[in-house]
Tab-separated table of C-alpha atoms and ligand atoms in Angstrom:
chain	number	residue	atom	x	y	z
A	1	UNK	CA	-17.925	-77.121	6.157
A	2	UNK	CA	-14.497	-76.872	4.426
A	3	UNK	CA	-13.150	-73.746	3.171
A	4	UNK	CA	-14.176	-73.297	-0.386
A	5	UNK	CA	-11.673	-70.938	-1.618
A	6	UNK	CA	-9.364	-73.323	-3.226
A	7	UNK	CA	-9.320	-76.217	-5.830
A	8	UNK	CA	-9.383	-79.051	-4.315
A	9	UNK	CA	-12.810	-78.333	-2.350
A	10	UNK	CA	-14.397	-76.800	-4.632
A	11	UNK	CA	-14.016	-79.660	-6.993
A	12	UNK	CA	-15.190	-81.793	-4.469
A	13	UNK	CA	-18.491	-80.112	-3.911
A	14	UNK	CA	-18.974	-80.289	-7.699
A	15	UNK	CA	-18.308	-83.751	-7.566
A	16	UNK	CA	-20.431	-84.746	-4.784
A	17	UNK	CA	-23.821	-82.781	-5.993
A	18	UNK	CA	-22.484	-84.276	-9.587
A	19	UNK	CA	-23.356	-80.101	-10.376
A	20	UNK	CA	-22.602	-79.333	-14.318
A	21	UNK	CA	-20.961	-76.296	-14.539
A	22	UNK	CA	-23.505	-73.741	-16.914
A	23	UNK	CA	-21.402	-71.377	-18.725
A	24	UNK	CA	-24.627	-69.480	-19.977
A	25	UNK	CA	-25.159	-68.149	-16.629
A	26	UNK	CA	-20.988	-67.168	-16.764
A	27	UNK	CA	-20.218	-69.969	-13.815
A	28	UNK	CA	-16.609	-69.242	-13.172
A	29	UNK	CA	-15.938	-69.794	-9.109
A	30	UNK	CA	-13.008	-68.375	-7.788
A	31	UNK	CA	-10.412	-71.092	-6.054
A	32	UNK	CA	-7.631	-68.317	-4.904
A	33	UNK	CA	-7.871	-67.634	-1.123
A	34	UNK	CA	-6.074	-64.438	-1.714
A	35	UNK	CA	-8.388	-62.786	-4.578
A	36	UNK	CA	-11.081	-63.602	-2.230
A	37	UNK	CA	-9.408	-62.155	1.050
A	38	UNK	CA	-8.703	-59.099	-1.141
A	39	UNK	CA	-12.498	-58.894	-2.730
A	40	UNK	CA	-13.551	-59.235	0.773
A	41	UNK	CA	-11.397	-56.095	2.238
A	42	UNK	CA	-12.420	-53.762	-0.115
A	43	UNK	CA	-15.755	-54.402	0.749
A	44	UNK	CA	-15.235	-52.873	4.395
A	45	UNK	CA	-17.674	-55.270	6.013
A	46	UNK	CA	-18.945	-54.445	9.471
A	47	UNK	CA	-21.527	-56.197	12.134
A	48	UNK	CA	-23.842	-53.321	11.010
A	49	UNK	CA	-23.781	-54.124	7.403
A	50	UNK	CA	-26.833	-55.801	5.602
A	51	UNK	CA	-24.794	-57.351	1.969
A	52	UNK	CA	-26.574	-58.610	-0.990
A	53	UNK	CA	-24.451	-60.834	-3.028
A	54	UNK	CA	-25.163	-61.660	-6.749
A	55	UNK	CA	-24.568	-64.998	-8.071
A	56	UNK	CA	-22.911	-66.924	-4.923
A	57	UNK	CA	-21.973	-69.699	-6.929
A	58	UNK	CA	-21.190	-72.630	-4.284
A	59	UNK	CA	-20.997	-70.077	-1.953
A	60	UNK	CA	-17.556	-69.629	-1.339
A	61	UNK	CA	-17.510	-65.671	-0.920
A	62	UNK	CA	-20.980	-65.878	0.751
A	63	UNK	CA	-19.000	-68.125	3.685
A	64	UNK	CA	-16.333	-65.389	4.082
A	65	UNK	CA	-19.236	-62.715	4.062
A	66	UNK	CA	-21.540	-63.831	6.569
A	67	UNK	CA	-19.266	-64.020	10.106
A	68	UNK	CA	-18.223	-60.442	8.852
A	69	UNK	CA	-21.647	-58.745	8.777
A	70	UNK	CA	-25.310	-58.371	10.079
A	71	UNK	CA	-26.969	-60.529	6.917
A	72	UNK	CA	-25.554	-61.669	3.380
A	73	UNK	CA	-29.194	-61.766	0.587
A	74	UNK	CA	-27.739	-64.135	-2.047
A	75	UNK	CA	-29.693	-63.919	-5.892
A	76	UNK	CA	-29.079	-66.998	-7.789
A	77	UNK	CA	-30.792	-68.008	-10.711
A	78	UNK	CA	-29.289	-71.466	-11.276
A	79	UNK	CA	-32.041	-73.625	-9.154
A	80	UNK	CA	-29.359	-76.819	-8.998
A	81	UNK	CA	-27.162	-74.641	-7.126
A	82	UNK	CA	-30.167	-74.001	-3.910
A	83	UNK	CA	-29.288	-77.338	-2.741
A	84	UNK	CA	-25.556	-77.322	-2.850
A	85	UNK	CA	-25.472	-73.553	-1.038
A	86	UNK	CA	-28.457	-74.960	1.644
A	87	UNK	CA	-25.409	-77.316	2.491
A	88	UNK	CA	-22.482	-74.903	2.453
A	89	UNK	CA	-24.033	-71.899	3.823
A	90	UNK	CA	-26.027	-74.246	6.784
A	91	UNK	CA	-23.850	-73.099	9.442
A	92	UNK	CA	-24.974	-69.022	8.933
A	93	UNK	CA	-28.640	-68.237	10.427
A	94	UNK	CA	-27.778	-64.615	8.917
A	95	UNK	CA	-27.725	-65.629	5.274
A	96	UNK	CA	-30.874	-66.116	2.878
A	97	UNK	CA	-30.672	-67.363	-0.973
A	98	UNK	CA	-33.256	-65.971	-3.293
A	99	UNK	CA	-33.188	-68.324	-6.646
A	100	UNK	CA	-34.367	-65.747	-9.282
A	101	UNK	CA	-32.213	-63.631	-12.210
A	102	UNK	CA	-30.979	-60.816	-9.995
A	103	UNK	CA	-32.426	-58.558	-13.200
A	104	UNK	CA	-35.663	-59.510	-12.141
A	105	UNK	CA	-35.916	-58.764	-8.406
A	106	UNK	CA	-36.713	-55.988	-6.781
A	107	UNK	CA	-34.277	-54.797	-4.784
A	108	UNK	CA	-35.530	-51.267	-3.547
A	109	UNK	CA	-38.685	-53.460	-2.276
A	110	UNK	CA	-36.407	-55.922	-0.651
A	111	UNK	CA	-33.953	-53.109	1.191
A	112	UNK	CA	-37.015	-51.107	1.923
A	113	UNK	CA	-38.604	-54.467	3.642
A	114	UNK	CA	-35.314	-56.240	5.182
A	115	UNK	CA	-32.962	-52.911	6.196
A	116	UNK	CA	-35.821	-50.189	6.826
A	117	UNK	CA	-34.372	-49.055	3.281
A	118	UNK	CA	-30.778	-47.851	4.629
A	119	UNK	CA	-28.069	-47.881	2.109
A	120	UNK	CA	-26.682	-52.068	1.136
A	121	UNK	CA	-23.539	-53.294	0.138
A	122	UNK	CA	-22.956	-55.260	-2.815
A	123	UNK	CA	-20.670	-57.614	-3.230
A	124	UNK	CA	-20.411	-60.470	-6.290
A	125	UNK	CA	-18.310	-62.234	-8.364
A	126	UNK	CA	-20.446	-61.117	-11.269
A	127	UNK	CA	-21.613	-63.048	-14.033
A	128	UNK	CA	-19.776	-61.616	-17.448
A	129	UNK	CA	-22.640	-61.607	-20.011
A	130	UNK	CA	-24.770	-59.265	-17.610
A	131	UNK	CA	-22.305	-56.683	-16.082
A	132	UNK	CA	-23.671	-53.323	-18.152
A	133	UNK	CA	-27.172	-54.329	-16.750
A	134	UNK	CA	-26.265	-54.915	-13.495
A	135	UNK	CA	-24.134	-52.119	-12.844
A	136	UNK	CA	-26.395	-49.374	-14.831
A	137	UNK	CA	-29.334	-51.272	-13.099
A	138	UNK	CA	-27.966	-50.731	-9.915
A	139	UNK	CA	-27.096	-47.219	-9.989
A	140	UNK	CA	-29.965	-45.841	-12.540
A	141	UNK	CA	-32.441	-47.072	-10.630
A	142	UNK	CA	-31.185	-45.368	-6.894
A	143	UNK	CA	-31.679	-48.088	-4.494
A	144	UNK	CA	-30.149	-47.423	-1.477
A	145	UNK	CA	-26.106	-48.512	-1.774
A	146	UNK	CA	-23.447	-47.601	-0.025
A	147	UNK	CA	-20.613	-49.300	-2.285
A	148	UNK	CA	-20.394	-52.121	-5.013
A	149	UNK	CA	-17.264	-54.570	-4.886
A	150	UNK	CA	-17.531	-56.849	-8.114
A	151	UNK	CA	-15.213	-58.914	-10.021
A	152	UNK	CA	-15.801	-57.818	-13.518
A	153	UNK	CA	-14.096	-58.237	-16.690
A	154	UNK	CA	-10.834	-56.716	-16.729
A	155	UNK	CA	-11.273	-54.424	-19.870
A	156	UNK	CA	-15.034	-53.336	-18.006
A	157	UNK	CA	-13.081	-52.030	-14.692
A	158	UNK	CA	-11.049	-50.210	-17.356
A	159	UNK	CA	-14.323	-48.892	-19.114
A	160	UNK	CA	-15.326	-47.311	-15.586
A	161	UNK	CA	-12.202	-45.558	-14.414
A	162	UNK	CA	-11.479	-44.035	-17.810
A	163	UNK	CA	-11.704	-40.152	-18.927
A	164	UNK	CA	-11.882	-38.219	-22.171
A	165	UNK	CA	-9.360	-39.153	-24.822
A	166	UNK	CA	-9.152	-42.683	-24.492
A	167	UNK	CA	-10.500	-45.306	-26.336
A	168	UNK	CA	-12.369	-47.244	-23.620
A	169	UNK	CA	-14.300	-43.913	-22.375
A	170	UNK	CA	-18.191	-44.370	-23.176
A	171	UNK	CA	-21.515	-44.495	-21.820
A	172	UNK	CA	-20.419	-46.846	-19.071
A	173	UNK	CA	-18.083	-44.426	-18.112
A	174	UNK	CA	-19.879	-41.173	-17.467
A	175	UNK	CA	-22.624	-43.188	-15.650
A	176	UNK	CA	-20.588	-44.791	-13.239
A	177	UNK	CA	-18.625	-41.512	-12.804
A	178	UNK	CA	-21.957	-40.040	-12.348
A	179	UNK	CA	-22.819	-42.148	-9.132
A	180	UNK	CA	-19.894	-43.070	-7.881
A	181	UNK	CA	-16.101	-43.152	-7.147
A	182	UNK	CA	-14.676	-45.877	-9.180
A	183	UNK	CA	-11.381	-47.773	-8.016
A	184	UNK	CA	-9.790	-50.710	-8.960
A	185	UNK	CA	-9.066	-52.654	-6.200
A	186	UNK	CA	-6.657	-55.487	-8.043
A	187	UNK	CA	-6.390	-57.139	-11.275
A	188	UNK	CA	-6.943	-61.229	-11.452
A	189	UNK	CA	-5.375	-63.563	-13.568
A	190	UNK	CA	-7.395	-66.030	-15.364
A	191	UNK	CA	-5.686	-69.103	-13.249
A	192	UNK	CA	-7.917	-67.987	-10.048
A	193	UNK	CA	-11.247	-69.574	-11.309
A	194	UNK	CA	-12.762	-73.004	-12.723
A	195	UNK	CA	-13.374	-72.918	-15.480
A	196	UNK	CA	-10.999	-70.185	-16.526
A	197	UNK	CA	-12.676	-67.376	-18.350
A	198	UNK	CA	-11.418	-66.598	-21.585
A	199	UNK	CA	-10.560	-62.762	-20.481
A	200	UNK	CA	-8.664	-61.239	-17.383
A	201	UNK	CA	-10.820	-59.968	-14.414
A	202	UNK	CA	-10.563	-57.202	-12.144
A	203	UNK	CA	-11.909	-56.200	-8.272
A	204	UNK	CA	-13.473	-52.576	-8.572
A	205	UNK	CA	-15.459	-51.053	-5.662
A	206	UNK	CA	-17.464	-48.224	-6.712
A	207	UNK	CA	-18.621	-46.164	-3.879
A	208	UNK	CA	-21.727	-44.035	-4.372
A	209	UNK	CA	-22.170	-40.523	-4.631
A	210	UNK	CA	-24.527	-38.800	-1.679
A	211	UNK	CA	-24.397	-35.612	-4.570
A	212	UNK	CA	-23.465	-36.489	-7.776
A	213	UNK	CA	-19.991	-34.405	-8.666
A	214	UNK	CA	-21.836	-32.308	-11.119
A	215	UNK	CA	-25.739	-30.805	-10.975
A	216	UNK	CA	-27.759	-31.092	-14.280
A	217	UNK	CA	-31.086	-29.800	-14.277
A	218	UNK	CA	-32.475	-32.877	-16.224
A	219	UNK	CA	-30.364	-36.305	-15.842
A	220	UNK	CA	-32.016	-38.402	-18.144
A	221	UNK	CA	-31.998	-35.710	-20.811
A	222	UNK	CA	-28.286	-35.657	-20.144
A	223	UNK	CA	-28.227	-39.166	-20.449
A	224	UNK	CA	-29.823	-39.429	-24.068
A	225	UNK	CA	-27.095	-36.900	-25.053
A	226	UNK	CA	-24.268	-39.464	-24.001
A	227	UNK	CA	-26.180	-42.164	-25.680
A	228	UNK	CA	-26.129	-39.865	-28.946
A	229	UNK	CA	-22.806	-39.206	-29.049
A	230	UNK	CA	-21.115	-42.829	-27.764
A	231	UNK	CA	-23.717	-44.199	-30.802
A	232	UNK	CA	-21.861	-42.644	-33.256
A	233	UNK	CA	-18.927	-42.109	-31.872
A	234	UNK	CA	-16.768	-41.131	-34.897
A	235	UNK	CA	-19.715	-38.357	-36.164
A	236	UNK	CA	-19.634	-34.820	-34.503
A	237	UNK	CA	-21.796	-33.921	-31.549
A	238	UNK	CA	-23.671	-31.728	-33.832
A	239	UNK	CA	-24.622	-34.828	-36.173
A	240	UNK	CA	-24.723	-37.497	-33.374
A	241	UNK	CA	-27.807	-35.518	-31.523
A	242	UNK	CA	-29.763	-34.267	-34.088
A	243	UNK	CA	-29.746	-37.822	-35.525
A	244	UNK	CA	-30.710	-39.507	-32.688
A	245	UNK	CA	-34.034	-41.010	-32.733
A	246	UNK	CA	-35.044	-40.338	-28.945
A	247	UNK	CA	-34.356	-36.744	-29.218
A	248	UNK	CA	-35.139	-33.912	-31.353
A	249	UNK	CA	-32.894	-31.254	-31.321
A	250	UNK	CA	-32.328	-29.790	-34.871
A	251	UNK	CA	-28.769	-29.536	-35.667
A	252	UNK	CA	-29.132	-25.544	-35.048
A	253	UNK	CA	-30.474	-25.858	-31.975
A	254	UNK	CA	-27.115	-27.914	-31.054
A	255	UNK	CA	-24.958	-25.678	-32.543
A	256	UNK	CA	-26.386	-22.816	-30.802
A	257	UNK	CA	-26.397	-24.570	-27.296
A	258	UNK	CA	-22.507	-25.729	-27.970
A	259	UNK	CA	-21.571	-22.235	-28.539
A	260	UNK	CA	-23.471	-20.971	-25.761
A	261	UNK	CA	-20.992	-22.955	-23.756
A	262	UNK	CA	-17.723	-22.064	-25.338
A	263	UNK	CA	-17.199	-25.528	-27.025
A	264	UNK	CA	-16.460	-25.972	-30.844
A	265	UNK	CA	-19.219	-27.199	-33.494
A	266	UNK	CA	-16.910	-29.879	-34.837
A	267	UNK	CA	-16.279	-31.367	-31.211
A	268	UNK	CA	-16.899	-34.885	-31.071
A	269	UNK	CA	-18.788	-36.069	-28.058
A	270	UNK	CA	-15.973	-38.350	-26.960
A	271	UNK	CA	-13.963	-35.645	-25.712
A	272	UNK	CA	-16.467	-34.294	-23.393
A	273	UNK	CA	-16.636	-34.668	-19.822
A	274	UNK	CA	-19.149	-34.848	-17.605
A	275	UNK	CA	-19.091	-31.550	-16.560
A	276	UNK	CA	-19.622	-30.647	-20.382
A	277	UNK	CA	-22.414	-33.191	-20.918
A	278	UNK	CA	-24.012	-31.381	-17.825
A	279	UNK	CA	-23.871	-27.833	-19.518
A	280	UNK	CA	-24.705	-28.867	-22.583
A	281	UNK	CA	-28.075	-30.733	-21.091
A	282	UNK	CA	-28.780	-27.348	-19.256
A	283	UNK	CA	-28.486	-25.183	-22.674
A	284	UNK	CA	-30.460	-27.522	-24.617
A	285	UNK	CA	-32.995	-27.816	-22.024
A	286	UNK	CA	-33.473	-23.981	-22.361
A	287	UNK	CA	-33.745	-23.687	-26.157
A	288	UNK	CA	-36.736	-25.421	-26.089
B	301	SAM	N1	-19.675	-66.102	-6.404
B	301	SAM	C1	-19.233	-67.352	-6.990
B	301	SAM	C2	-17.732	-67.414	-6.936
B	301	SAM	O1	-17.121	-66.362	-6.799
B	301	SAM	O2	-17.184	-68.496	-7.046
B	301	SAM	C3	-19.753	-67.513	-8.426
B	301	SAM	C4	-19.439	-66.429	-9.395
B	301	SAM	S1	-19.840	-66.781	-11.062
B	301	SAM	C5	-18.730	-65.716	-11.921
B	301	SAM	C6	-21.383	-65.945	-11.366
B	301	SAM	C7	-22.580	-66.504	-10.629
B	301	SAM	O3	-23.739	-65.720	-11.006
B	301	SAM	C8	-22.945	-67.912	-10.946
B	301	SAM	O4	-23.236	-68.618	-9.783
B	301	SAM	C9	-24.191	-67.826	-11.834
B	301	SAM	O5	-25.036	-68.951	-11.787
B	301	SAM	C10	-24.836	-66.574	-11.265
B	301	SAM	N2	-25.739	-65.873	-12.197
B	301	SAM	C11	-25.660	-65.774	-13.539
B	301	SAM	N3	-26.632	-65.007	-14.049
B	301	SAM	C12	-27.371	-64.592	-12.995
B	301	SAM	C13	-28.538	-63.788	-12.869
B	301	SAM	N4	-29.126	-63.246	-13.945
B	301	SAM	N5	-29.050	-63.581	-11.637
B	301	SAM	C14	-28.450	-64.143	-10.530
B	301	SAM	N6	-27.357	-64.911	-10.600
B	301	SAM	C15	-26.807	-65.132	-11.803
C-alpha cells in the first residue's frame, strides 16, 4: 500500500473508492509527511503501547501508527470509509476499526476488555465540530490515558495552554489544566489538508495528571463554580454563582466564602486560577 501522507495518493484513494468527502463529520486528511512525522513523535509510541485513534480518515496516520506500537483501535463513524481503511490498513494484523461516533463508545469498557484497563494513548486528527466533547469526555470521565496527541483547531490549543488574564482562558482551560500538562507540539498551516479547513490547526499532547496539581475536596462542585463564572463572564463572581441555576449559594454565602480566602467581592471569576477555584469550592462546601 502506498504511503498516504501526501497529495497525490491520497487523491487517488478518493478517486478509486469514488469516496465524497463529508464535511459534517469535519473530513479534512492531512497530505504533509512532515505534520504527520511530527504528530507521530509527540506521541512517544512504543511496542508496549495499546493507541486508540479517533477518526482515521483513509488511514493515513493509522499506517504510521501501527509498525510503531502493540495495537492501533480506530473509531470511525463514516461507514463508506470501513471499506477504503479494510484496504489500506490490510497489511497490520494489530489494527481494528470500530465504525461508531467515538461519543458513543465506551471506552473504559473497551480498555478494561482489550489492555486489562492500563492507561491508552490517544492519538487523532480530530474532527473540529466535536473537540470540547471529546477532550472534556476524555478526561471527565477518567478512563485510563496516559497522553492525548490531537490536531485541533489552532485557537482550541490556545484555549488549553492559557492562564488568568487572557481572553481565551475559560472552562476548557481549567479542565484540561486540571488533568493534564498541556503543550503545543507545532502549529499547521491550512495548506497540509484536503479540503483545507477554514481555520489554522495545531498538534497539542496533553499528558495526564497521576494527582491533579491542586486537591479540592469536591471536583464537580468546583466544576459548577467555573461553569458560573465563564457563563457570565463579564458579571462578578459574587453575581455569576448565586445566579447560576445548578447551584444555590446566596450571594452572602459567596461573599463570605471569598473573604474567607483573602480574595475581593468584586473579583471576577476570570482572574482566578485553579488553585483559587479549589479554595473557593472548599469554603463553600463548608458553609453549607
Ligand atoms: N485521521 C485522518 C487524517 O488525519 O487524515 C482524518 C482526520 S479528519 C480531520 C476527522 C475524522 O474523524 C474523519 O475521518 C471523520 O469522518 C471522523 N469523525 C467525525 N466525527 C466523528 C465521530 N463522532 N466519531 C468518530 N469519528 C468521527
Amino acid at each position: 500500500m502506498p504511503d498516504l501522507g501526501n497529495f497525490q495518493s491520497t487523491q487517488a484513494v478518493i478517486a478509486k473508492h469514488n469516496f465524497s468527502i463529508q464535511k459534517k463529520y469535519g473530513q479534512n486528511f492531512l497530505i504533509d509527511e512532515h505534520v504527520l512525522n511530527k504528530i507521530i513523535a509527540a506521541a512517544e509510541l512504543t511496542e508496549d503501547d495499546y493507541v486508540i485513534e479517533i477518526g482515521p480518515g483513509i488511514g493515513t496516520m493509522t499506517q504510521r501508527m501501527a509498525p510503531l506500537c502493540k495495537h492501533v483501535t480506530a473509531i470511525e463513524i463514516d461507514k463508506e470509509l470501513i471499506p477504503i481503511l479494510s484496504e489500506t490498513l490490510s497489511e497490520f494484523s494489530n489494527v481494528d476499526v470500530i465504525n461508531e461516533d467515538v461519543l458513543k463508545v465506551d471506552l473504559k469498557g473497551l480498555i478494561d476488555e482489550r489492555n486489562d484497563g492500563r492507561p491508552v494513548k490517544v492519538v487523532a486528527n480530530l474532527p473540529y465540530y466535536i473537540t470540547t466533547p471529546i477532550i472534556m469526555g476524555l478526561l471527565e470521565t477518567k478512563i485510563p490515558i496516559k497522553t492525548i496527541t490531537v490536531m485541533v483547531q489552532k485557537e482550541v490549543a490556545d484555549r488549553m495552554m492559557v492562564g488568568p488574564g487572557t481572553k481565551d482562558y475559560g472552562a476548557l482551560s481549567l479542565a484540561v489544566q486540571y488533568y493534564a500538562e498541556p503543550y503545543i507540539v507545532a502549529n499547521v498551516p491550512q495548506n497540509c489538508f484536503i479540503p483545507r479547513p477554514n481555520v489554522g490547526s495545531a498538534v497539542i499532547r496533553l499528558t495526564c495528571h497521576e494527582e491533579p496539581p491542586v486537591k479540592v475536596k469536591d471536583e464537580k462542585l468546583m466544576f459548577k463554580l467555573v461553569r458560573a463564572s465563564f457563563n457570565q463572564r463579564r458579571k462578578t463572581l459574587v453575581n455569576g454563582i448565586s445566579n447560576f441555576s445548578e447551584l444555590s449559594y446566596t450571594k452572602e454565602q459567596v461573599t463570605d466564602a471569598l473573604d474567607k480566602i483573602g480574595i475581593s467581592e468584586n473579583i471576577r471569576g476570570e482572574a482566578l486560577n485553579l488553585e483559587k477555584f479549589a479554595l473557593l469550592a472548599d469554603a463553600l462546601l463548608e458553609s453549607e
